[in-house]
Short mmCIF file of N, CA and C and ligand atoms in Angstrom, two decimals:
data_model
loop_
_atom_site.label_atom_id
_atom_site.label_comp_id
_atom_site.label_asym_id
_atom_site.label_seq_id
_atom_site.Cartn_x
_atom_site.Cartn_y
_atom_site.Cartn_z
N MET A 1 94.04 109.05 123.39
CA MET A 1 94.69 108.97 122.84
C MET A 1 93.74 109.65 121.40
N GLY A 2 95.35 110.32 121.33
CA GLY A 2 94.95 111.46 119.90
C GLY A 2 95.96 111.23 118.92
N ILE A 3 94.79 111.77 117.10
CA ILE A 3 95.55 110.77 115.89
C ILE A 3 95.66 111.85 115.10
N ASP A 4 96.72 112.27 115.53
CA ASP A 4 96.99 113.09 113.66
C ASP A 4 97.20 113.14 112.60
N VAL A 5 96.60 113.61 111.40
CA VAL A 5 96.62 113.35 109.94
C VAL A 5 97.89 113.55 109.94
N LEU A 6 97.96 112.14 109.15
CA LEU A 6 99.44 112.11 108.22
C LEU A 6 98.71 112.46 107.03
N ILE A 7 98.21 111.69 105.30
CA ILE A 7 97.11 112.20 105.20
C ILE A 7 95.97 112.00 104.02
N SER A 8 95.28 113.55 104.24
CA SER A 8 93.95 113.54 104.40
C SER A 8 93.09 112.36 102.70
N GLU A 9 92.34 112.56 103.97
CA GLU A 9 91.31 112.06 103.15
C GLU A 9 91.04 112.17 101.10
N GLN A 10 91.25 113.68 101.46
CA GLN A 10 91.57 114.64 99.63
C GLN A 10 92.85 113.84 99.27
N ARG A 11 93.13 113.89 99.79
CA ARG A 11 94.54 113.55 99.22
C ARG A 11 94.49 112.11 99.17
N ILE A 12 94.35 111.10 99.65
CA ILE A 12 93.60 110.05 99.18
C ILE A 12 93.08 109.47 98.04
N LYS A 13 91.88 110.02 97.44
CA LYS A 13 91.24 110.41 96.58
C LYS A 13 91.95 110.92 95.54
N ARG A 14 92.50 111.43 96.18
CA ARG A 14 92.65 111.85 94.42
C ARG A 14 94.38 110.65 93.74
N ARG A 15 94.97 110.18 95.09
CA ARG A 15 96.34 109.96 94.43
C ARG A 15 95.17 107.93 93.77
N VAL A 16 94.21 107.41 94.48
CA VAL A 16 93.12 106.80 94.08
C VAL A 16 92.87 106.91 92.97
N ARG A 17 92.97 107.62 92.46
CA ARG A 17 92.20 108.04 90.66
C ARG A 17 93.13 107.96 89.77
N GLU A 18 94.15 109.38 90.62
CA GLU A 18 94.98 108.46 89.75
C GLU A 18 96.44 107.45 89.28
N LEU A 19 96.40 106.70 89.95
CA LEU A 19 96.71 104.97 90.17
C LEU A 19 95.57 104.28 89.45
N ALA A 20 94.41 104.28 89.60
CA ALA A 20 93.44 103.07 88.94
C ALA A 20 93.54 104.35 86.85
N GLU A 21 93.77 105.58 87.21
CA GLU A 21 93.93 105.32 86.20
C GLU A 21 94.92 104.84 85.25
N GLU A 22 96.33 105.20 85.71
CA GLU A 22 97.72 104.59 84.67
C GLU A 22 97.77 102.64 84.63
N ILE A 23 96.42 101.94 86.31
CA ILE A 23 96.26 100.88 85.92
C ILE A 23 95.90 100.75 84.77
N SER A 24 94.56 100.89 85.18
CA SER A 24 93.85 101.01 83.73
C SER A 24 94.27 101.13 82.20
N SER A 25 95.42 101.76 82.31
CA SER A 25 95.26 102.16 80.89
C SER A 25 96.07 101.17 80.41
N GLU A 26 97.28 100.50 81.76
CA GLU A 26 98.42 99.27 81.41
C GLU A 26 97.82 98.70 81.53
N TYR A 27 96.45 97.63 81.92
CA TYR A 27 95.73 96.76 82.19
C TYR A 27 94.42 96.36 80.55
N LYS A 28 94.59 97.67 80.18
CA LYS A 28 93.14 97.90 79.04
C LYS A 28 93.51 96.57 77.98
N HIS A 29 94.34 95.31 77.79
CA HIS A 29 94.30 94.66 76.70
C HIS A 29 94.56 93.72 77.83
N LYS A 30 94.66 93.14 78.84
CA LYS A 30 94.63 91.96 79.55
C LYS A 30 93.32 92.35 80.93
N ASP A 31 93.88 90.62 81.16
CA ASP A 31 92.48 89.78 82.29
C ASP A 31 92.56 89.70 83.78
N LEU A 32 93.06 91.50 83.93
CA LEU A 32 93.12 92.02 85.67
C LEU A 32 92.86 90.44 86.25
N LEU A 33 93.70 90.36 87.20
CA LEU A 33 93.14 89.94 88.48
C LEU A 33 93.75 90.59 89.87
N LEU A 34 92.81 91.14 90.79
CA LEU A 34 92.93 92.07 91.76
C LEU A 34 93.59 91.35 92.66
N LEU A 35 93.96 91.00 93.49
CA LEU A 35 94.76 89.44 94.62
C LEU A 35 95.42 91.24 95.85
N GLY A 36 94.09 91.67 96.45
CA GLY A 36 93.61 92.27 98.08
C GLY A 36 94.97 91.33 98.84
N ILE A 37 95.22 92.06 99.73
CA ILE A 37 95.96 91.44 101.33
C ILE A 37 95.56 91.32 102.54
N LEU A 38 94.69 91.15 102.51
CA LEU A 38 93.79 91.04 104.08
C LEU A 38 94.03 91.18 105.19
N LYS A 39 94.39 91.83 107.08
CA LYS A 39 92.81 92.92 106.59
C LYS A 39 93.25 94.23 105.48
N GLY A 40 94.31 94.54 105.53
CA GLY A 40 94.42 96.32 105.77
C GLY A 40 94.19 96.19 104.64
N ALA A 41 93.74 96.22 103.15
CA ALA A 41 93.97 96.57 102.21
C ALA A 41 92.88 96.80 101.81
N PHE A 42 91.58 95.75 102.37
CA PHE A 42 91.26 96.33 101.98
C PHE A 42 89.34 97.06 102.00
N ILE A 43 90.21 98.79 102.22
CA ILE A 43 89.39 99.28 101.27
C ILE A 43 90.41 99.85 100.57
N PHE A 44 91.17 100.84 101.01
CA PHE A 44 92.07 100.72 99.41
C PHE A 44 91.77 100.00 98.09
N LEU A 45 91.55 98.15 97.90
CA LEU A 45 90.89 97.78 97.05
C LEU A 45 90.16 98.07 96.16
N ALA A 46 88.86 98.77 97.64
CA ALA A 46 87.12 98.60 97.50
C ALA A 46 87.22 99.92 96.55
N ASP A 47 88.30 101.01 96.45
CA ASP A 47 87.94 102.41 96.50
C ASP A 47 88.76 102.47 94.93
N LEU A 48 89.81 101.72 95.63
CA LEU A 48 90.89 101.82 93.67
C LEU A 48 89.47 100.44 92.45
N VAL A 49 89.71 99.26 92.96
CA VAL A 49 87.66 98.65 92.02
C VAL A 49 87.03 100.14 91.25
N ARG A 50 86.63 100.92 92.22
CA ARG A 50 85.24 101.72 91.67
C ARG A 50 86.45 102.65 90.93
N ALA A 51 87.57 102.24 90.77
CA ALA A 51 88.43 103.98 89.77
C ALA A 51 88.80 103.46 88.73
N LEU A 52 88.27 102.51 88.32
CA LEU A 52 88.85 101.11 86.91
C LEU A 52 88.24 101.52 85.62
N ASN A 53 88.94 101.49 85.25
CA ASN A 53 87.20 102.11 83.29
C ASN A 53 88.21 100.69 82.98
N ILE A 54 88.43 99.20 83.70
CA ILE A 54 88.85 97.90 82.79
C ILE A 54 87.58 98.00 83.23
N PRO A 55 88.10 95.87 82.77
CA PRO A 55 86.99 94.79 83.55
C PRO A 55 87.92 94.38 84.24
N SER A 56 87.07 93.61 85.39
CA SER A 56 88.63 93.22 86.31
C SER A 56 87.48 92.27 86.99
N ARG A 57 88.77 91.05 87.98
CA ARG A 57 88.55 90.30 89.02
C ARG A 57 88.83 91.34 90.07
N CYS A 58 87.80 90.28 91.55
CA CYS A 58 88.93 90.71 92.85
C CYS A 58 88.95 89.54 93.43
N ASP A 59 90.09 89.29 94.50
CA ASP A 59 90.12 88.30 95.68
C ASP A 59 91.19 88.57 95.93
N PHE A 60 91.36 88.27 97.39
CA PHE A 60 91.91 87.94 98.19
C PHE A 60 92.55 86.78 98.96
N ILE A 61 94.34 87.09 99.51
CA ILE A 61 95.31 86.20 100.51
C ILE A 61 94.78 87.57 101.71
N LYS A 62 95.18 86.06 102.38
CA LYS A 62 94.98 86.12 103.53
C LYS A 62 96.57 86.11 104.56
N VAL A 63 97.21 86.71 105.37
CA VAL A 63 98.47 86.55 106.26
C VAL A 63 98.68 87.31 107.35
N ARG A 64 99.20 86.31 108.12
CA ARG A 64 99.56 86.89 109.15
C ARG A 64 101.63 87.25 109.75
N SER A 65 101.45 88.11 109.67
CA SER A 65 102.58 88.89 110.10
C SER A 65 103.00 90.11 111.35
N TYR A 66 101.77 90.68 111.46
CA TYR A 66 102.19 91.44 112.20
C TYR A 66 101.66 91.87 113.78
N VAL A 67 102.02 91.72 114.44
CA VAL A 67 101.31 91.48 115.98
C VAL A 67 101.65 92.68 116.67
N GLU A 68 100.55 94.12 117.61
CA GLU A 68 100.96 95.60 117.91
C GLU A 68 101.71 96.22 117.32
N ARG A 69 102.77 96.75 117.91
CA ARG A 69 103.77 96.83 116.67
C ARG A 69 104.67 96.44 116.13
N GLU A 70 104.97 95.74 116.47
CA GLU A 70 106.17 95.03 115.71
C GLU A 70 106.32 93.74 115.34
N SER A 71 106.99 93.29 114.08
CA SER A 71 106.67 92.52 113.25
C SER A 71 107.43 91.01 113.72
N SER A 72 106.97 90.47 113.76
CA SER A 72 106.86 89.16 114.51
C SER A 72 107.92 88.23 113.53
N GLY A 73 108.18 89.29 112.59
CA GLY A 73 109.65 88.10 111.39
C GLY A 73 109.04 86.91 111.04
N LYS A 74 107.91 86.28 111.80
CA LYS A 74 107.33 85.28 111.05
C LYS A 74 106.16 85.78 110.47
N ILE A 75 105.80 85.28 109.10
CA ILE A 75 104.41 85.53 108.25
C ILE A 75 104.24 83.54 107.81
N GLU A 76 102.86 83.64 107.74
CA GLU A 76 102.44 82.72 107.52
C GLU A 76 101.11 82.65 106.74
N ILE A 77 101.51 82.01 105.45
CA ILE A 77 100.09 82.19 104.24
C ILE A 77 98.91 81.92 104.65
N ASP A 78 97.59 82.32 105.37
CA ASP A 78 96.43 81.68 105.45
C ASP A 78 95.16 81.07 104.01
N PHE A 79 95.58 81.49 103.07
CA PHE A 79 95.12 81.62 102.29
C PHE A 79 95.44 81.70 100.72
N PHE A 80 95.36 81.95 99.13
CA PHE A 80 94.72 82.33 98.71
C PHE A 80 94.65 82.24 97.02
N PRO A 81 94.11 82.21 96.91
CA PRO A 81 92.76 82.03 95.42
C PRO A 81 94.46 81.63 94.25
N ALA A 82 93.57 79.99 93.38
CA ALA A 82 94.40 79.77 92.37
C ALA A 82 95.13 80.65 91.41
N VAL A 83 95.75 81.27 91.06
CA VAL A 83 96.29 82.29 89.85
C VAL A 83 96.38 81.75 88.87
N GLU A 84 97.18 80.42 88.92
CA GLU A 84 97.72 79.64 87.10
C GLU A 84 96.88 80.55 85.96
N GLY A 85 98.44 80.87 85.05
CA GLY A 85 97.79 82.21 83.65
C GLY A 85 97.14 83.21 84.46
N GLU A 86 97.67 83.97 85.29
CA GLU A 86 95.85 84.88 85.96
C GLU A 86 97.45 86.57 85.30
N ASP A 87 96.89 87.52 85.01
CA ASP A 87 97.50 88.50 85.62
C ASP A 87 97.61 89.78 86.78
N VAL A 88 98.25 88.63 88.04
CA VAL A 88 97.59 89.25 89.20
C VAL A 88 98.27 91.28 89.74
N LEU A 89 97.66 91.55 90.33
CA LEU A 89 98.16 92.90 90.67
C LEU A 89 97.66 92.69 92.14
N LEU A 90 98.89 93.03 92.80
CA LEU A 90 98.84 92.46 94.60
C LEU A 90 98.68 94.51 94.14
N VAL A 91 97.71 94.17 95.81
CA VAL A 91 97.34 95.20 96.33
C VAL A 91 97.58 95.61 98.23
N GLU A 92 98.68 95.92 98.48
CA GLU A 92 98.86 96.21 99.56
C GLU A 92 98.25 97.93 99.85
N ASP A 93 98.82 97.34 101.68
CA ASP A 93 97.90 99.09 102.35
C ASP A 93 99.59 99.70 102.36
N ILE A 94 99.98 98.65 102.99
CA ILE A 94 102.08 99.07 103.34
C ILE A 94 103.18 97.82 103.15
N ILE A 95 104.33 99.01 102.52
CA ILE A 95 105.24 97.72 102.36
C ILE A 95 106.34 98.31 103.72
N ASP A 96 106.98 97.67 104.35
CA ASP A 96 107.73 97.88 105.51
C ASP A 96 108.51 97.36 105.65
N THR A 97 109.40 96.60 105.86
CA THR A 97 109.83 95.57 105.91
C THR A 97 110.32 94.50 104.44
N GLY A 98 109.33 94.80 104.46
CA GLY A 98 108.91 93.66 102.68
C GLY A 98 109.25 92.23 102.63
N LEU A 99 109.41 91.41 103.60
CA LEU A 99 108.92 91.08 104.28
C LEU A 99 107.88 89.85 103.42
N THR A 100 106.91 90.82 104.35
CA THR A 100 105.70 90.31 103.77
C THR A 100 105.59 90.13 102.59
N ILE A 101 105.97 91.46 101.31
CA ILE A 101 105.37 91.00 100.19
C ILE A 101 106.22 90.15 99.12
N ASN A 102 107.22 89.89 100.02
CA ASN A 102 108.50 89.27 98.52
C ASN A 102 108.51 87.75 98.90
N ARG A 103 107.32 87.72 100.62
CA ARG A 103 107.03 85.70 100.81
C ARG A 103 106.40 86.18 99.30
N ILE A 104 105.05 86.69 99.43
CA ILE A 104 103.98 86.55 98.62
C ILE A 104 104.25 86.95 97.54
N LYS A 105 104.55 87.88 96.65
CA LYS A 105 105.06 87.22 95.63
C LYS A 105 105.75 86.21 94.65
N GLU A 106 106.64 85.46 95.88
CA GLU A 106 107.18 83.97 95.41
C GLU A 106 106.74 83.01 95.21
N GLU A 107 104.98 82.91 96.58
CA GLU A 107 104.25 82.03 96.27
C GLU A 107 103.56 82.60 94.81
N ILE A 108 103.07 83.72 94.62
CA ILE A 108 102.29 84.39 93.69
C ILE A 108 102.83 83.10 92.23
N ARG A 109 104.62 83.67 92.90
CA ARG A 109 104.61 82.87 91.27
C ARG A 109 104.90 81.36 90.68
N LYS A 110 105.07 80.70 92.63
CA LYS A 110 105.60 79.41 92.53
C LYS A 110 103.81 78.67 91.68
N SER A 111 103.09 79.20 92.03
CA SER A 111 101.54 78.87 91.36
C SER A 111 101.19 79.08 90.20
N GLY A 112 101.97 79.84 89.69
CA GLY A 112 101.71 80.08 87.52
C GLY A 112 101.77 80.93 87.30
N ALA A 113 101.83 82.02 88.30
CA ALA A 113 100.49 83.29 87.41
C ALA A 113 101.48 83.71 86.15
N LYS A 114 101.09 84.47 85.43
CA LYS A 114 102.14 84.47 84.43
C LYS A 114 102.46 85.81 84.58
N SER A 115 101.63 87.35 84.91
CA SER A 115 102.47 87.91 85.69
C SER A 115 102.03 89.13 87.25
N VAL A 116 102.75 88.44 88.00
CA VAL A 116 102.89 89.76 88.78
C VAL A 116 102.90 90.95 89.48
N ARG A 117 102.74 92.38 89.68
CA ARG A 117 102.97 92.77 89.52
C ARG A 117 102.01 93.80 91.55
N LEU A 118 102.15 95.03 91.51
CA LEU A 118 102.39 95.00 92.81
C LEU A 118 101.68 96.81 92.95
N CYS A 119 100.65 96.82 93.68
CA CYS A 119 100.41 98.25 94.08
C CYS A 119 100.27 98.66 95.27
N ALA A 120 100.58 99.61 95.93
CA ALA A 120 100.63 99.69 97.27
C ALA A 120 100.06 100.88 97.57
N LEU A 121 99.63 101.69 98.98
CA LEU A 121 98.94 102.42 99.51
C LEU A 121 100.00 103.64 99.87
N LEU A 122 101.56 103.21 100.40
CA LEU A 122 101.97 103.67 101.69
C LEU A 122 103.64 102.45 101.25
N ASP A 123 104.41 103.49 101.63
CA ASP A 123 105.77 102.90 101.50
C ASP A 123 106.38 103.06 102.97
N LYS A 124 107.22 103.27 103.25
CA LYS A 124 108.53 103.35 104.65
C LYS A 124 109.24 102.83 103.92
N PRO A 125 110.06 103.00 103.27
CA PRO A 125 111.62 102.29 102.47
C PRO A 125 112.82 102.44 103.53
N GLU A 126 112.48 103.70 105.20
CA GLU A 126 113.53 103.71 106.43
C GLU A 126 113.06 102.56 107.09
N ARG A 127 112.45 101.51 106.73
CA ARG A 127 112.26 100.02 107.44
C ARG A 127 112.57 99.06 106.86
N ARG A 128 112.97 99.36 105.13
CA ARG A 128 113.25 97.72 104.74
C ARG A 128 114.44 97.29 104.75
N LYS A 129 114.28 96.14 104.62
CA LYS A 129 115.43 94.94 105.12
C LYS A 129 115.55 94.19 103.62
N GLU A 130 114.22 94.27 102.52
CA GLU A 130 114.03 93.13 102.03
C GLU A 130 113.67 94.03 100.38
N GLU A 131 114.60 93.58 99.73
CA GLU A 131 114.49 94.78 98.16
C GLU A 131 113.45 94.66 97.62
N VAL A 132 111.97 96.07 97.44
CA VAL A 132 110.75 95.30 96.92
C VAL A 132 110.56 95.84 96.00
N SER A 133 109.96 95.61 94.86
CA SER A 133 109.79 96.64 93.14
C SER A 133 108.48 96.53 93.41
N ILE A 134 107.66 98.06 93.77
CA ILE A 134 106.46 98.39 94.40
C ILE A 134 106.86 99.27 92.24
N ASP A 135 104.76 98.56 91.64
CA ASP A 135 104.62 99.57 90.72
C ASP A 135 103.94 100.41 90.23
N TYR A 136 103.61 100.26 91.38
CA TYR A 136 102.57 101.50 91.45
C TYR A 136 102.25 101.75 92.99
N LEU A 137 102.53 103.06 93.43
CA LEU A 137 103.21 103.67 95.07
C LEU A 137 102.14 104.84 95.41
N GLY A 138 101.45 104.41 96.33
CA GLY A 138 100.73 105.52 96.06
C GLY A 138 101.73 106.87 97.33
N PHE A 139 101.75 106.53 98.18
CA PHE A 139 102.77 107.21 98.92
C PHE A 139 103.80 106.99 100.04
N SER A 140 104.51 107.39 100.03
CA SER A 140 106.21 107.34 100.21
C SER A 140 106.23 108.42 102.09
N ILE A 141 106.13 106.94 103.36
CA ILE A 141 106.03 108.37 103.78
C ILE A 141 107.06 108.05 105.44
N PRO A 142 106.79 108.21 106.47
CA PRO A 142 107.69 108.06 107.37
C PRO A 142 107.76 107.46 107.71
N ASN A 143 108.53 107.02 108.63
CA ASN A 143 109.40 105.78 110.11
C ASN A 143 108.30 105.98 111.03
N ARG A 144 106.69 106.47 110.79
CA ARG A 144 105.86 106.67 111.68
C ARG A 144 104.52 104.45 112.27
N PHE A 145 104.02 104.55 113.52
CA PHE A 145 103.03 104.06 113.03
C PHE A 145 101.92 104.34 112.03
N VAL A 146 101.66 104.04 111.63
CA VAL A 146 100.44 105.11 110.74
C VAL A 146 98.60 103.62 110.96
N VAL A 147 98.01 104.36 111.23
CA VAL A 147 96.09 104.05 111.48
C VAL A 147 95.61 104.34 110.47
N GLY A 148 94.81 103.84 109.72
CA GLY A 148 93.01 104.12 109.10
C GLY A 148 93.36 103.92 108.27
N TYR A 149 92.42 104.27 107.44
CA TYR A 149 91.70 104.11 105.36
C TYR A 149 92.14 102.70 105.31
N GLY A 150 91.71 101.52 106.24
CA GLY A 150 91.89 100.38 106.43
C GLY A 150 93.57 100.03 107.50
N LEU A 151 94.31 100.68 107.53
CA LEU A 151 95.37 100.08 108.34
C LEU A 151 94.75 100.08 110.01
N ASP A 152 95.74 99.50 111.21
CA ASP A 152 94.91 99.14 112.55
C ASP A 152 96.03 99.68 113.37
N TYR A 153 95.50 99.53 115.00
CA TYR A 153 95.98 99.18 115.32
C TYR A 153 95.05 98.88 116.50
N ASN A 154 96.12 97.36 116.54
CA ASN A 154 94.98 96.55 117.24
C ASN A 154 93.67 95.96 116.78
N GLU A 155 93.57 95.65 115.45
CA GLU A 155 91.83 96.43 115.78
C GLU A 155 91.03 97.34 115.24
N ARG A 156 91.75 97.93 115.40
CA ARG A 156 91.09 99.80 115.72
C ARG A 156 91.26 99.89 114.88
N PHE A 157 90.79 101.53 114.39
CA PHE A 157 91.25 102.65 113.97
C PHE A 157 90.65 102.01 112.24
N ARG A 158 90.72 101.38 112.19
CA ARG A 158 90.92 100.96 110.26
C ARG A 158 89.32 101.85 109.54
N ASN A 159 88.72 102.20 110.52
CA ASN A 159 87.92 102.54 109.16
C ASN A 159 87.93 104.75 109.42
N LEU A 160 89.17 104.86 109.98
CA LEU A 160 89.24 106.35 109.33
C LEU A 160 89.11 106.40 108.03
N PRO A 161 88.49 108.09 107.58
CA PRO A 161 88.73 108.46 106.36
C PRO A 161 90.34 108.16 105.92
N TYR A 162 90.99 108.81 107.04
CA TYR A 162 92.44 109.11 105.95
C TYR A 162 93.60 107.95 107.54
N ILE A 163 95.22 108.70 106.61
CA ILE A 163 95.95 107.60 107.12
C ILE A 163 96.43 108.57 108.58
N GLY A 164 96.14 108.25 109.94
CA GLY A 164 96.30 109.33 111.35
C GLY A 164 97.59 108.64 111.90
N VAL A 165 98.60 109.45 112.57
CA VAL A 165 99.31 108.64 113.26
C VAL A 165 99.13 108.89 114.76
N ILE A 166 99.27 107.46 115.47
CA ILE A 166 99.09 107.79 116.91
C ILE A 166 100.42 108.41 117.80
N GLU A 167 99.35 109.56 118.03
CA GLU A 167 100.21 110.71 119.07
C GLU A 167 101.33 109.24 120.74
N ASP A 168 101.59 109.74 120.14
CA ASP A 168 103.39 108.80 121.13
C ASP A 168 103.88 109.52 121.31
N ALA A 169 103.78 109.94 123.49
CA ALA A 169 105.27 110.07 124.26
C ALA A 169 105.12 111.65 123.51
N GLY A 170 104.22 112.45 123.46
CA GLY A 170 104.96 113.76 123.04
C GLY A 170 104.97 114.24 121.56
N VAL A 171 105.15 112.23 120.64
CA VAL A 171 106.00 112.28 119.47
C VAL A 171 104.52 113.53 118.21
N LYS A 172 105.25 114.19 118.14
CA LYS A 172 103.61 114.89 116.91
C LYS A 172 104.68 114.45 115.33
N VAL A 173 103.76 114.68 114.12
CA VAL A 173 104.34 115.05 113.48
C VAL A 173 104.60 115.40 112.10
N ARG A 174 103.99 116.08 112.58
CA ARG A 174 104.00 117.52 112.09
C ARG A 174 103.58 118.71 113.41
P1 XMP B 1 106.32 94.11 106.10
O1 XMP B 1 107.10 94.10 107.61
O2 XMP B 1 106.60 92.68 105.83
O3 XMP B 1 104.89 93.93 106.74
O4 XMP B 1 106.96 94.77 104.77
C1 XMP B 1 104.35 94.32 106.09
C2 XMP B 1 102.43 94.52 106.70
O5 XMP B 1 103.01 95.57 108.34
C3 XMP B 1 101.93 96.23 108.69
N1 XMP B 1 103.01 96.99 108.65
C4 XMP B 1 101.57 98.12 109.22
N2 XMP B 1 100.19 98.04 110.05
N3 XMP B 1 100.37 100.03 110.42
C5 XMP B 1 99.26 100.01 110.25
O6 XMP B 1 98.46 98.86 110.22
C6 XMP B 1 101.19 100.45 109.81
O7 XMP B 1 102.43 101.21 110.18
C7 XMP B 1 102.48 99.55 109.56
N4 XMP B 1 103.59 99.19 109.21
C8 XMP B 1 103.14 97.66 108.84
C9 XMP B 1 100.75 95.44 108.34
O8 XMP B 1 100.32 95.04 107.87
C10 XMP B 1 101.66 95.21 106.78
O9 XMP B 1 101.00 94.25 105.35
MG1 MG B 2 97.42 94.47 110.59
#
């Protein structure tokens, strides 16, 4: 099983720095709480938080929504921290149908957060089923199943330093 590079390590690094600059300036006078969505966002969050130049705190949310390559359609929230009165920035690996993130946003608002914004590394707009407002976006990508930089295929490939596409039945990305 071969993997083609879709977004290189260098491009990711540059984009993460740009996003961190934007977030740092917009949250300068706030007390930012970054909420990474496990597991996919753990590497993106780790790089993003180290590139910020403002004080911040990190926590995580765990949901179950995806089995192998297809969305199960059912989303279960395993846990999320207290967010009452917080300026929350959700950090997600990829927005696909949009069902997962909208459900999480709802929960955060219901739990009394002061504000909720979204930072996503990747967006697959072709697959959208519900409109999603993405405040900070890394890259928009075609409708391919991607791995690496935190994203997995059956728990494999999260450690790749780039975003790649698994070669499948002769389909290549470039
Ligand atoms: P929805 O469809 O609710 O799902 O927006 C978002 C979640 O689905 C997972 N996802 C992927 N995971 N490669 C992955 O490793 C992909 O190409 C992919 N597309 C969606 C991901 O966990 C995300 O949180
Ligand atoms: Mg996954």
